[in-house]
Coordinates of C-alpha atoms and ligand atoms in Angstrom, one line a residue:
M276 CA 11.0 -42.9 9.3
E277 CA 11.8 -39.8 11.4
T278 CA 15.5 -38.8 11.8
Q279 CA 17.1 -36.1 13.9
E280 CA 17.6 -34.7 10.2
N281 CA 13.9 -34.6 9.4
H282 CA 13.5 -32.3 12.6
S283 CA 13.4 -28.5 12.6
D284 CA 12.6 -25.7 14.6
V285 CA 10.1 -24.6 12.0
I286 CA 8.6 -26.0 8.9
L287 CA 6.6 -23.5 6.4
I288 CA 4.2 -25.0 4.0
G289 CA 4.1 -23.1 0.6
A290 CA 6.5 -20.8 -1.1
G291 CA 4.4 -18.0 -1.5
I292 CA 5.0 -14.4 -0.2
M293 CA 3.6 -15.2 3.4
S294 CA 6.1 -17.9 4.1
A295 CA 8.9 -15.9 2.3
T296 CA 7.9 -12.9 4.7
L297 CA 8.0 -15.3 7.8
G298 CA 11.2 -17.2 6.6
T299 CA 12.9 -14.0 6.5
F300 CA 11.6 -12.3 9.8
L301 CA 12.8 -16.0 11.7
K302 CA 16.0 -16.0 10.2
K303 CA 16.9 -12.5 11.0
L304 CA 15.8 -12.9 14.4
E305 CA 17.0 -16.8 15.4
P306 CA 19.7 -17.3 12.8
S307 CA 20.5 -20.7 14.7
W308 CA 16.9 -22.0 13.9
K309 CA 16.5 -24.8 11.6
I310 CA 14.0 -24.1 8.9
K311 CA 12.4 -26.2 6.3
I312 CA 10.1 -25.0 3.7
F313 CA 7.8 -27.1 1.7
E314 CA 6.2 -26.6 -1.7
R315 CA 4.2 -28.8 -3.7
M316 CA 5.0 -27.0 -7.2
D317 CA 8.8 -26.9 -9.2
K318 CA 9.2 -23.6 -8.1
V319 CA 8.4 -20.8 -5.6
T320 CA 5.5 -18.4 -5.9
A321 CA 3.7 -20.7 -8.6
E322 CA 0.0 -19.7 -6.9
S323 CA -1.7 -16.5 -6.3
S324 CA 1.8 -14.3 -5.4
E325 CA 2.9 -15.0 -8.8
A326 CA 2.9 -11.3 -10.8
W327 CA 0.1 -12.2 -13.5
N328 CA -1.7 -14.2 -10.9
N329 CA -2.6 -11.0 -8.8
A330 CA -3.4 -7.1 -9.6
G331 CA 0.0 -6.2 -8.1
T332 CA -1.4 -3.1 -6.3
G333 CA 0.6 -2.1 -3.5
H334 CA -3.2 -1.6 -1.2
S335 CA -2.7 1.5 0.7
A336 CA -6.3 2.4 0.5
F337 CA -5.6 5.4 -1.7
C338 CA -8.0 4.1 -4.7
E339 CA -9.9 1.1 -3.2
L340 CA -13.4 2.4 -2.7
N341 CA -14.6 -0.7 -0.8
Y342 CA -12.2 0.3 2.4
T343 CA -14.2 3.0 3.4
T344 CA -18.0 2.9 4.1
E345 CA -20.6 5.5 4.0
E346 CA -22.3 5.3 7.6
D347 CA -26.2 5.8 8.2
D348 CA -25.7 9.4 8.7
G349 CA -24.0 10.1 5.4
S350 CA -20.5 10.2 6.8
I351 CA -17.2 8.4 5.4
N352 CA -15.8 5.9 8.0
I353 CA -12.0 5.6 6.9
D354 CA -11.0 3.5 9.8
K355 CA -10.3 0.4 7.9
A356 CA -8.4 2.7 5.2
I357 CA -6.1 4.2 8.0
K358 CA -5.4 0.4 9.0
I359 CA -4.5 -0.5 5.4
A360 CA -2.3 2.3 4.8
E361 CA -0.5 1.9 7.9
S362 CA 0.3 -1.7 7.2
F363 CA 1.7 -0.7 3.4
E364 CA 4.1 1.7 4.7
V365 CA 5.2 -0.5 7.4
S366 CA 5.7 -3.3 4.5
K367 CA 7.8 -0.8 2.3
E368 CA 9.6 -0.2 5.4
F369 CA 10.7 -3.8 5.7
W370 CA 11.2 -4.2 2.1
S371 CA 13.3 -1.3 2.2
S372 CA 15.5 -2.8 4.9
L373 CA 16.0 -6.1 2.8
T374 CA 17.4 -3.6 -0.2
E375 CA 19.7 -1.7 2.2
E376 CA 20.9 -5.4 3.3
G377 CA 21.1 -6.4 -0.7
I378 CA 18.7 -8.9 0.0
I379 CA 16.7 -7.0 -2.5
E380 CA 19.2 -6.4 -5.2
D381 CA 17.2 -4.0 -7.8
P382 CA 13.8 -2.7 -5.9
L383 CA 12.6 -1.3 -9.2
K384 CA 12.1 -5.1 -10.4
M385 CA 9.4 -5.6 -7.7
I386 CA 8.0 -2.2 -6.9
R387 CA 7.0 0.7 -8.8
R388 CA 5.6 4.1 -8.4
I389 CA 2.2 4.3 -10.4
P390 CA -0.6 6.9 -9.2
H391 CA -3.8 4.9 -8.0
M392 CA -6.8 6.6 -8.8
S393 CA -10.4 6.3 -8.0
F394 CA -12.8 7.0 -10.9
V395 CA -16.7 7.0 -10.8
W396 CA -19.9 8.8 -12.7
G397 CA -23.2 9.6 -11.9
D398 CA -24.6 12.1 -9.1
K399 CA -24.7 9.4 -6.2
N400 CA -21.3 8.2 -7.0
T401 CA -19.5 11.5 -7.5
E402 CA -21.0 12.6 -4.2
F403 CA -19.7 9.7 -2.4
L404 CA -16.2 10.2 -3.9
R405 CA -16.2 14.2 -2.9
K406 CA -17.6 13.2 0.7
R407 CA -14.7 10.4 0.9
Y408 CA -12.0 12.9 -0.3
E409 CA -12.8 15.5 2.1
A410 CA -12.9 12.8 5.2
M411 CA -9.4 11.2 3.8
R412 CA -7.4 14.4 2.7
Q413 CA -7.9 15.3 6.8
H414 CA -5.7 12.5 7.8
H415 CA -1.7 12.7 7.5
L416 CA -1.9 9.2 5.5
F417 CA -3.7 10.7 2.5
S418 CA -3.1 14.3 2.9
D419 CA -1.6 14.2 -0.3
M420 CA -4.7 13.1 -2.1
Q421 CA -6.2 15.3 -5.2
F422 CA -9.8 15.6 -6.0
S423 CA -11.3 16.7 -9.5
D424 CA -14.7 16.6 -11.1
D425 CA -13.6 18.6 -13.9
Y426 CA -13.5 16.7 -17.4
E427 CA -10.4 18.6 -18.8
H428 CA -8.8 18.3 -15.5
I429 CA -9.6 14.5 -15.5
K430 CA -8.6 13.9 -19.4
S431 CA -4.9 15.2 -18.2
W432 CA -4.9 12.3 -15.7
I433 CA -6.4 9.6 -17.7
P434 CA -6.7 10.5 -21.6
L435 CA -7.3 6.8 -22.4
I436 CA -10.3 6.8 -20.0
M437 CA -11.9 10.1 -21.2
E438 CA -11.4 9.4 -25.2
G439 CA -15.0 9.0 -26.8
R440 CA -16.6 9.6 -23.1
D441 CA -19.6 12.0 -22.6
A442 CA -18.3 15.3 -21.6
S443 CA -22.3 16.4 -20.2
Q444 CA -21.9 13.0 -17.7
P445 CA -21.0 13.8 -14.1
L446 CA -17.5 12.6 -13.1
A447 CA -15.0 12.5 -10.5
A448 CA -11.5 11.3 -9.5
T449 CA -9.3 10.9 -6.8
R450 CA -5.3 10.7 -7.5
M451 CA -2.8 9.8 -5.0
D452 CA 0.8 10.3 -7.0
I453 CA 2.4 7.7 -4.7
G454 CA 0.5 4.5 -5.2
T455 CA 2.5 1.7 -6.3
D456 CA 2.5 -1.4 -8.5
V457 CA 4.1 -4.4 -6.8
N458 CA 5.5 -7.8 -8.3
F459 CA 5.2 -10.1 -5.4
G460 CA 6.3 -12.9 -7.3
S461 CA 9.8 -11.0 -7.6
L462 CA 9.8 -9.8 -4.3
S463 CA 9.1 -13.1 -2.8
R464 CA 12.2 -15.1 -5.1
C465 CA 14.5 -12.1 -3.5
M466 CA 13.5 -13.7 0.1
F467 CA 13.6 -17.3 -1.0
D468 CA 16.9 -16.6 -2.5
Y469 CA 18.1 -14.8 0.7
L470 CA 16.5 -17.8 2.9
K471 CA 18.0 -21.3 0.7
N472 CA 21.4 -19.5 0.9
S473 CA 21.4 -19.3 4.4
E474 CA 22.6 -21.6 6.9
G475 CA 19.9 -23.8 8.6
V476 CA 17.3 -23.4 5.8
E477 CA 16.2 -25.9 3.5
L478 CA 13.8 -25.3 0.5
K479 CA 12.2 -28.3 -0.7
L480 CA 10.3 -28.0 -4.2
H481 CA 8.0 -30.6 -5.3
H482 CA 7.0 -31.8 -1.8
E483 CA 3.6 -32.1 -1.3
V484 CA 2.4 -31.9 2.6
E485 CA -0.3 -34.7 3.1
D486 CA -1.1 -34.8 6.8
I487 CA -0.4 -32.8 9.8
K488 CA -0.8 -34.4 13.5
R489 CA 0.2 -33.2 16.6
L490 CA 2.7 -35.4 18.6
K491 CA 2.2 -36.5 22.3
D492 CA 5.4 -34.3 23.2
G493 CA 3.6 -30.8 21.7
N494 CA 5.5 -31.2 18.4
W495 CA 3.9 -31.5 15.1
E496 CA 4.7 -34.4 12.5
L497 CA 3.9 -33.9 9.0
E498 CA 3.3 -36.6 6.1
I499 CA 5.1 -35.5 2.9
K500 CA 5.6 -36.7 -0.7
D501 CA 8.5 -36.2 -2.5
L502 CA 6.6 -35.9 -6.0
D503 CA 9.4 -36.8 -8.1
S504 CA 10.2 -40.1 -6.5
G505 CA 6.8 -41.0 -5.0
K506 CA 8.3 -41.6 -1.7
E507 CA 6.7 -40.6 1.6
Q508 CA 8.7 -39.2 4.8
K509 CA 7.7 -37.9 8.2
Y510 CA 9.2 -34.7 9.3
T511 CA 8.7 -32.8 12.8
A512 CA 8.9 -29.4 13.9
N513 CA 8.4 -27.4 17.1
F514 CA 6.6 -24.8 15.3
V515 CA 4.4 -25.0 11.9
F516 CA 2.8 -22.1 9.5
I517 CA 0.5 -23.5 7.2
G518 CA 0.9 -20.8 4.4
A519 CA -0.4 -22.9 1.8
G520 CA -2.8 -20.4 0.2
G521 CA -5.8 -22.0 -1.3
G522 CA -4.4 -25.2 0.1
S523 CA -4.3 -24.0 3.6
L524 CA -8.0 -24.9 4.7
P525 CA -7.5 -28.9 3.9
L526 CA -4.4 -28.6 5.8
L527 CA -5.7 -27.0 8.8
E528 CA -8.7 -29.5 8.6
K529 CA -6.0 -32.8 8.4
A530 CA -4.4 -31.1 11.7
D531 CA -7.8 -31.3 13.1
V532 CA -7.1 -28.7 16.0
P533 CA -10.3 -27.5 17.8
E534 CA -9.7 -23.6 17.0
G535 CA -9.8 -24.6 13.2
R536 CA -13.2 -26.6 13.4
G537 CA -16.2 -24.3 11.9
Y538 CA -14.1 -22.8 9.0
G539 CA -15.2 -23.3 5.2
G540 CA -13.7 -22.1 2.0
F541 CA -15.4 -20.7 -1.0
P542 CA -13.3 -20.7 -4.2
I543 CA -13.7 -17.3 -6.6
S544 CA -11.1 -17.7 -9.6
G545 CA -10.3 -14.3 -11.3
K546 CA -9.7 -13.5 -14.8
W547 CA -8.1 -10.2 -16.6
L548 CA -8.5 -8.8 -19.9
V549 CA -5.0 -8.0 -21.2
C550 CA -4.4 -5.4 -23.7
N551 CA -2.2 -6.4 -26.6
K552 CA -2.2 -3.0 -28.5
Q553 CA 1.2 -1.2 -27.4
E554 CA -0.5 2.1 -28.5
L555 CA -2.8 1.7 -25.6
I556 CA -0.7 0.5 -23.2
D557 CA 1.3 3.7 -24.0
K558 CA -1.5 6.1 -23.4
H559 CA -2.3 4.8 -19.8
Y560 CA -0.3 5.3 -16.5
A561 CA -2.1 4.7 -13.3
K562 CA -4.2 2.3 -11.4
V563 CA -8.0 3.5 -11.4
Y564 CA -10.3 1.6 -9.5
G565 CA -13.8 2.0 -10.0
K566 CA -17.1 1.4 -7.9
A567 CA -18.3 -2.4 -7.4
S568 CA -21.9 -2.6 -8.6
V569 CA -24.7 -3.3 -6.0
G570 CA -24.4 -7.0 -4.6
S571 CA -20.9 -7.7 -5.9
P572 CA -18.2 -8.8 -3.4
P573 CA -15.2 -6.1 -2.6
M574 CA -12.7 -7.9 -4.8
S575 CA -15.0 -7.6 -7.9
V576 CA -14.3 -3.8 -7.9
P577 CA -13.1 -3.4 -11.9
H578 CA -10.0 -1.4 -12.3
L579 CA -7.8 -0.7 -15.1
D580 CA -4.3 -1.0 -14.0
T581 CA -1.1 -0.3 -15.6
R582 CA 1.5 -2.9 -14.5
M583 CA 5.2 -3.4 -14.4
I584 CA 5.9 -6.8 -14.8
D585 CA 9.5 -8.1 -15.7
G586 CA 10.4 -4.8 -16.8
K587 CA 7.7 -4.5 -19.1
K588 CA 4.6 -1.9 -19.0
A589 CA 1.1 -4.2 -19.3
L590 CA -2.5 -2.9 -18.9
L591 CA -4.9 -5.1 -17.6
F592 CA -8.4 -4.9 -16.6
G593 CA -10.8 -6.6 -14.5
P594 CA -11.2 -9.1 -12.3
Y595 CA -13.9 -10.8 -13.8
A596 CA -15.1 -13.5 -11.3
G597 CA -15.3 -17.2 -12.2
F598 CA -16.2 -20.3 -10.4
S599 CA -14.2 -23.2 -10.1
T600 CA -14.3 -26.2 -7.2
K601 CA -10.3 -26.0 -7.0
F602 CA -8.7 -24.3 -4.3
L603 CA -5.5 -23.5 -6.2
K604 CA -4.8 -22.6 -9.4
H605 CA -2.9 -25.7 -9.8
G606 CA -5.4 -27.9 -7.6
S607 CA -8.0 -30.4 -8.2
Y608 CA -11.5 -30.1 -9.0
L609 CA -12.3 -32.4 -5.6
D610 CA -10.9 -29.2 -3.0
L611 CA -14.3 -27.7 -2.5
P612 CA -16.1 -31.4 -2.0
S613 CA -13.2 -32.7 -0.1
S614 CA -13.2 -29.9 2.3
I615 CA -16.8 -30.0 3.2
K616 CA -17.0 -32.1 6.6
W617 CA -19.4 -32.4 9.6
N618 CA -18.4 -29.2 11.5
N619 CA -18.7 -26.7 8.6
I620 CA -21.5 -27.8 6.4
W621 CA -24.0 -25.7 8.6
P622 CA -21.7 -22.9 8.2
L623 CA -21.2 -23.3 4.5
I624 CA -25.0 -23.5 3.7
S625 CA -26.0 -20.9 6.3
A626 CA -23.4 -18.7 4.1
G627 CA -24.7 -19.4 0.8
V628 CA -28.0 -18.8 2.3
H629 CA -27.2 -15.1 3.7
N630 CA -25.1 -14.4 -0.2
I631 CA -27.7 -14.8 -2.5
P632 CA -26.7 -11.8 -4.2
L633 CA -23.0 -13.2 -4.4
T634 CA -24.5 -16.4 -5.9
K635 CA -26.4 -14.2 -8.6
Y636 CA -23.5 -12.3 -9.4
L637 CA -21.0 -15.5 -9.8
I638 CA -23.7 -17.0 -11.9
E639 CA -24.0 -13.6 -14.1
Q640 CA -19.9 -13.7 -14.3
V641 CA -19.4 -17.3 -14.9
T642 CA -21.9 -17.0 -18.1
Q643 CA -20.5 -13.7 -19.5
S644 CA -20.0 -13.8 -23.0
P645 CA -17.0 -11.9 -24.7
E646 CA -19.5 -9.3 -25.9
D647 CA -20.6 -8.9 -22.2
R648 CA -17.0 -8.4 -21.2
L649 CA -16.2 -6.0 -23.7
E650 CA -19.4 -4.0 -22.0
A651 CA -17.9 -3.9 -18.9
L652 CA -14.4 -2.7 -20.0
Q653 CA -16.1 -0.1 -22.4
E654 CA -17.7 1.6 -19.0
Y655 CA -13.9 2.2 -18.4
L656 CA -12.5 2.6 -21.9
P657 CA -15.6 3.6 -24.2
E658 CA -13.7 2.9 -27.6
A659 CA -12.1 -0.2 -26.3
Q660 CA -12.5 -2.8 -29.1
L661 CA -12.5 -6.7 -28.5
E662 CA -9.4 -7.7 -30.4
D663 CA -7.0 -5.4 -28.4
W664 CA -7.7 -7.7 -25.6
E665 CA -7.0 -11.2 -24.8
L666 CA -8.6 -13.0 -21.6
M667 CA -6.2 -14.5 -19.2
D668 CA -6.7 -16.5 -15.6
A669 CA -5.5 -14.6 -12.6
G670 CA -5.0 -16.9 -9.4
Q671 CA -7.8 -18.9 -7.1
R672 CA -9.0 -16.9 -4.2
V673 CA -10.9 -19.1 -1.2
Q674 CA -13.1 -17.0 0.7
V675 CA -13.3 -17.9 4.2
I676 CA -16.3 -19.0 5.6
K677 CA -16.7 -19.0 9.4
K678 CA -19.1 -20.2 12.3
D679 CA -21.2 -17.4 13.4
E680 CA -23.8 -17.9 16.7
E681 CA -26.5 -15.8 15.1
E682 CA -26.2 -16.3 11.3
G683 CA -24.8 -20.4 11.1
G684 CA -22.0 -19.1 8.9
V685 CA -20.5 -15.8 7.3
L686 CA -18.5 -15.4 4.2
E687 CA -15.3 -13.4 5.0
F688 CA -13.8 -11.2 2.3
G689 CA -10.5 -10.4 4.9
T690 CA -7.6 -12.4 5.7
E691 CA -7.5 -14.4 8.7
V692 CA -5.0 -16.2 10.7
V693 CA -6.4 -19.2 12.8
Y694 CA -3.5 -20.0 16.0
T695 CA -3.5 -23.3 18.1
Q696 CA -3.8 -21.8 21.6
D697 CA -0.1 -22.5 22.7
G698 CA 0.6 -20.7 19.3
S699 CA 2.8 -23.6 17.7
L700 CA 0.6 -23.9 14.6
A701 CA -0.8 -20.7 12.7
T702 CA -2.7 -21.0 9.4
L703 CA -3.2 -18.1 7.1
L704 CA -6.7 -18.0 5.4
G705 CA -8.2 -15.8 3.0
A706 CA -6.7 -13.4 0.7
S707 CA -7.3 -9.8 1.0
P708 CA -5.7 -7.3 1.3
G709 CA -3.2 -10.1 1.3
A710 CA 0.2 -9.6 -0.1
S711 CA 0.4 -5.9 0.7
T712 CA -0.1 -6.3 4.4
S713 CA 2.1 -9.6 4.7
V714 CA 4.6 -7.6 6.8
S715 CA 2.2 -6.7 9.5
I716 CA 0.4 -9.8 9.3
M717 CA 3.8 -11.8 10.3
L718 CA 4.6 -9.0 12.7
G719 CA 1.1 -10.0 14.5
L720 CA 2.0 -13.8 13.9
L721 CA 5.6 -13.5 15.7
K722 CA 3.6 -11.6 18.8
K723 CA 0.8 -14.2 19.1
C724 CA 3.1 -17.6 18.5
F725 CA 6.4 -16.3 20.3
P726 CA 5.3 -13.7 22.9
G727 CA 8.4 -14.4 25.3
L728 CA 10.7 -13.6 22.3
E729 CA 8.7 -11.0 20.8
A730 CA 8.7 -9.2 24.4
S731 CA 12.5 -9.7 24.4
A732 CA 15.1 -7.0 23.9
K733 CA 16.6 -9.1 21.4
W734 CA 13.9 -9.4 19.3
K735 CA 12.9 -5.9 19.9
K736 CA 16.4 -4.3 18.7
E737 CA 16.2 -6.8 15.4
L738 CA 12.5 -5.7 14.6
S739 CA 13.3 -2.1 15.2
E740 CA 16.2 -2.4 12.8
L741 CA 14.0 -3.7 10.0
I742 CA 11.1 -1.7 11.1
P743 CA 12.3 1.6 12.3
S744 CA 8.8 2.4 13.0
Y745 CA 8.4 -0.8 15.1
G746 CA 6.4 -0.4 18.0
K747 CA 5.1 3.5 17.3
S748 CA 2.3 4.5 15.1
L749 CA 2.3 6.0 11.7
A750 CA -1.3 6.4 11.8
K751 CA -1.0 8.5 14.8
D752 CA 2.2 10.4 14.4
A753 CA 2.6 12.5 11.2
D754 CA 6.0 13.6 11.3
L755 CA 7.0 9.8 12.0
L756 CA 5.0 8.9 9.0
Y757 CA 6.6 11.6 6.7
K758 CA 10.3 10.7 7.6
T759 CA 9.3 7.0 7.2
R760 CA 8.0 7.8 3.6
E761 CA 10.9 10.0 2.7
R762 CA 13.1 7.0 3.7
T763 CA 11.6 4.1 1.8
S764 CA 11.0 6.7 -1.3
K765 CA 14.6 7.2 -1.7
V766 CA 15.9 3.4 -0.6
L767 CA 12.7 1.7 -3.0
G768 CA 13.7 4.2 -5.6
L769 CA 10.5 5.7 -5.9
K770 CA 11.4 9.2 -5.6
G771 CA 11.7 11.5 -8.7
E772 CA 10.5 8.9 -11.2
E773 CA 8.3 10.8 -13.7
V774 CA 4.4 10.4 -13.1
N775 CA 2.2 10.4 -15.6
V776 CA 4.8 9.3 -18.0
L777 CA 2.3 8.5 -21.1
A778 CA 4.9 6.6 -23.2
Ligands
LIG2071 C1 -7.2 -12.1 -8.5 C2 -6.4 -11.7 -7.3 C3 -5.8 -10.4 -7.5 C4 -5.1 -10.2 -6.2 N1 -4.9 -8.7 -5.9 C5 -3.9 -8.5 -5.1 C6 -3.5 -7.2 -5.2 O1 -3.5 -6.1 -5.9 N2 -2.7 -6.7 -3.9 C7 -2.4 -7.5 -2.9 O2 -2.1 -7.3 -1.9 N3 -2.9 -8.8 -2.9 C8 -3.9 -9.4 -4.0 N4 -4.0 -10.6 -4.1 C9 -3.9 -11.5 -2.9 C10 -2.7 -12.1 -2.7 O3 -2.1 -12.4 -4.1 C11 -2.5 -13.2 -1.7 O4 -2.9 -12.7 -0.8 C12 -1.2 -13.8 -1.6 O5 -0.3 -14.0 -2.7 C13 -0.9 -15.0 -0.6 O6 0.2 -15.4 -0.7 P1 0.5 -16.9 0.1 O7 1.7 -17.2 0.2 O8 -0.3 -17.0 1.3 O9 -0.1 -17.8 -0.9 P2 0.3 -18.2 -2.3 O10 1.3 -17.4 -2.9 O11 -0.9 -19.4 -2.8 O12 1.5 -19.5 -1.8 C14 0.8 -20.8 -1.4 C15 1.7 -21.6 -2.2 O13 1.2 -23.0 -1.2 C16 1.7 -24.4 -1.9 N5 1.3 -25.3 -1.5 C17 -0.5 -25.4 -1.6 N6 -1.0 -26.6 -0.9 C18 0.3 -27.3 -0.4 C19 0.8 -28.3 0.0 N7 -0.2 -29.5 0.5 N8 2.1 -28.7 0.1 C20 2.8 -27.9 -0.1 N9 2.7 -26.6 -0.6 C21 1.5 -26.4 -0.9 C22 1.3 -23.6 -3.2 O14 1.7 -24.3 -4.4 C23 1.7 -22.1 -3.3 O15 2.7 -22.1 -3.8 C24 -4.7 -11.1 -5.2 C25 -5.2 -12.5 -5.3 C26 -5.9 -12.9 -6.4 C27 -6.2 -14.6 -6.4

């Protein structure tokens, strides 16, 4: 039965980085609002936002080659890279303000400066990287980028990758010293700690949202099961955010809103090889992204990453793709079949027909033997030995499939927020560039769902305090970018840290 106690201004579904970020914004902007957060697991950030479940790359487009495309005339389009780099600067601004307020106590537990590098071989790829570098370094967001095609120079950056490598092979690398590794799990926990200790916020763990419906008065009613007691209860709210990661699509379908029809999801799981040999871990200090092979999806770009997780240095290679019908790592094998409805069956089939190379890629990945995986690793570490690496499951991604007039259905690799027309329900689908851009995604959501308040002097003032560049463009204003980077590096402790520390 619904009671006044069961009504809140806001319900956030899922305790990952997206709900953490939105909840923190809303608490700062409207301290008197009642917020309830429901999470099906018995702890926060148990899915994609947990450190080992994602790559922890602070996506800034420094090293990810799929964010820059080669046009037909041979020029390099860096528009997407600019957008992503700017978004990450905005994220750092928000996290810096949370650090100054003490919400993040020790920023080094959640963000580290680790150089971002791209590394390619072969004439065509080295030429592409040189052109990309020439295009990017003209822009102030990337003006610190370094390029080399000299074997010895590259070796000084990434000695482990160069061990046993043919010196006559054409090679090229770019490097941005200000790249970062982020522990999104640790960051989200700081925000949830702040939220659960704030007045008017309730975080209910082990509570699964089973159904959502709109009431006649425009509010939303959620049916929620307490997984400890098995008891079901109804909760209502004026505004609902479905931030359930892979679980978002099924909930959007349950809400049955016109804006949500025609969406489908395609799960792709990830796996890492995690290095267990300290000597190798100590010899590498960078996030090194390569080029995805033809036909493979953007998130399959191989990378060899130094990570800092719980104060310990780690070395990961991957991701290798896997296929499972689960939408969440801790989900059900029925997730995919249950998500197929009359309104998305055609987009799903069409997307499948138009993505034969992806299907081929997935079949190849799923049927890989340990030796096949080693072969992929040896392209980056020619002297790698199987016994020094262990296979580990990463998180589950659900790629968005969208209805399309011409193609019937298209597979998207980005993140998309689906809003009801009145802005009272917002659902986040997809997973890339994901956590790194969570702050910009939520700023977009605030504008769309609370347009009157977002335009108010009160919200503008608070938002400018949290994000000093709010309302201005870091991509257009070089001086503002330098000033902003100066502040965030200082506050987050990213300044002065030894770069290329090999041990
Ligand atoms: C392999 C991999 C690598 C990645 N690498 C990067 C990277 O390097 N950099 C980057 O920025 N991003 C990366 N991402 C993306 C990033 O992890 C996600 O964008 C981000 O974590 C999504 O956060 P979220 O809050 O939306 O979802 P999640 O963290 O998945 O949280 C959703 C929560 O909702 C809960 N939930 C689900 N259904 C229900 C329900 N019915 N009721 C209640 N609770 C529910 C889940 O249990 C979960 O805790 C990667 C993702 C993967 C899978």
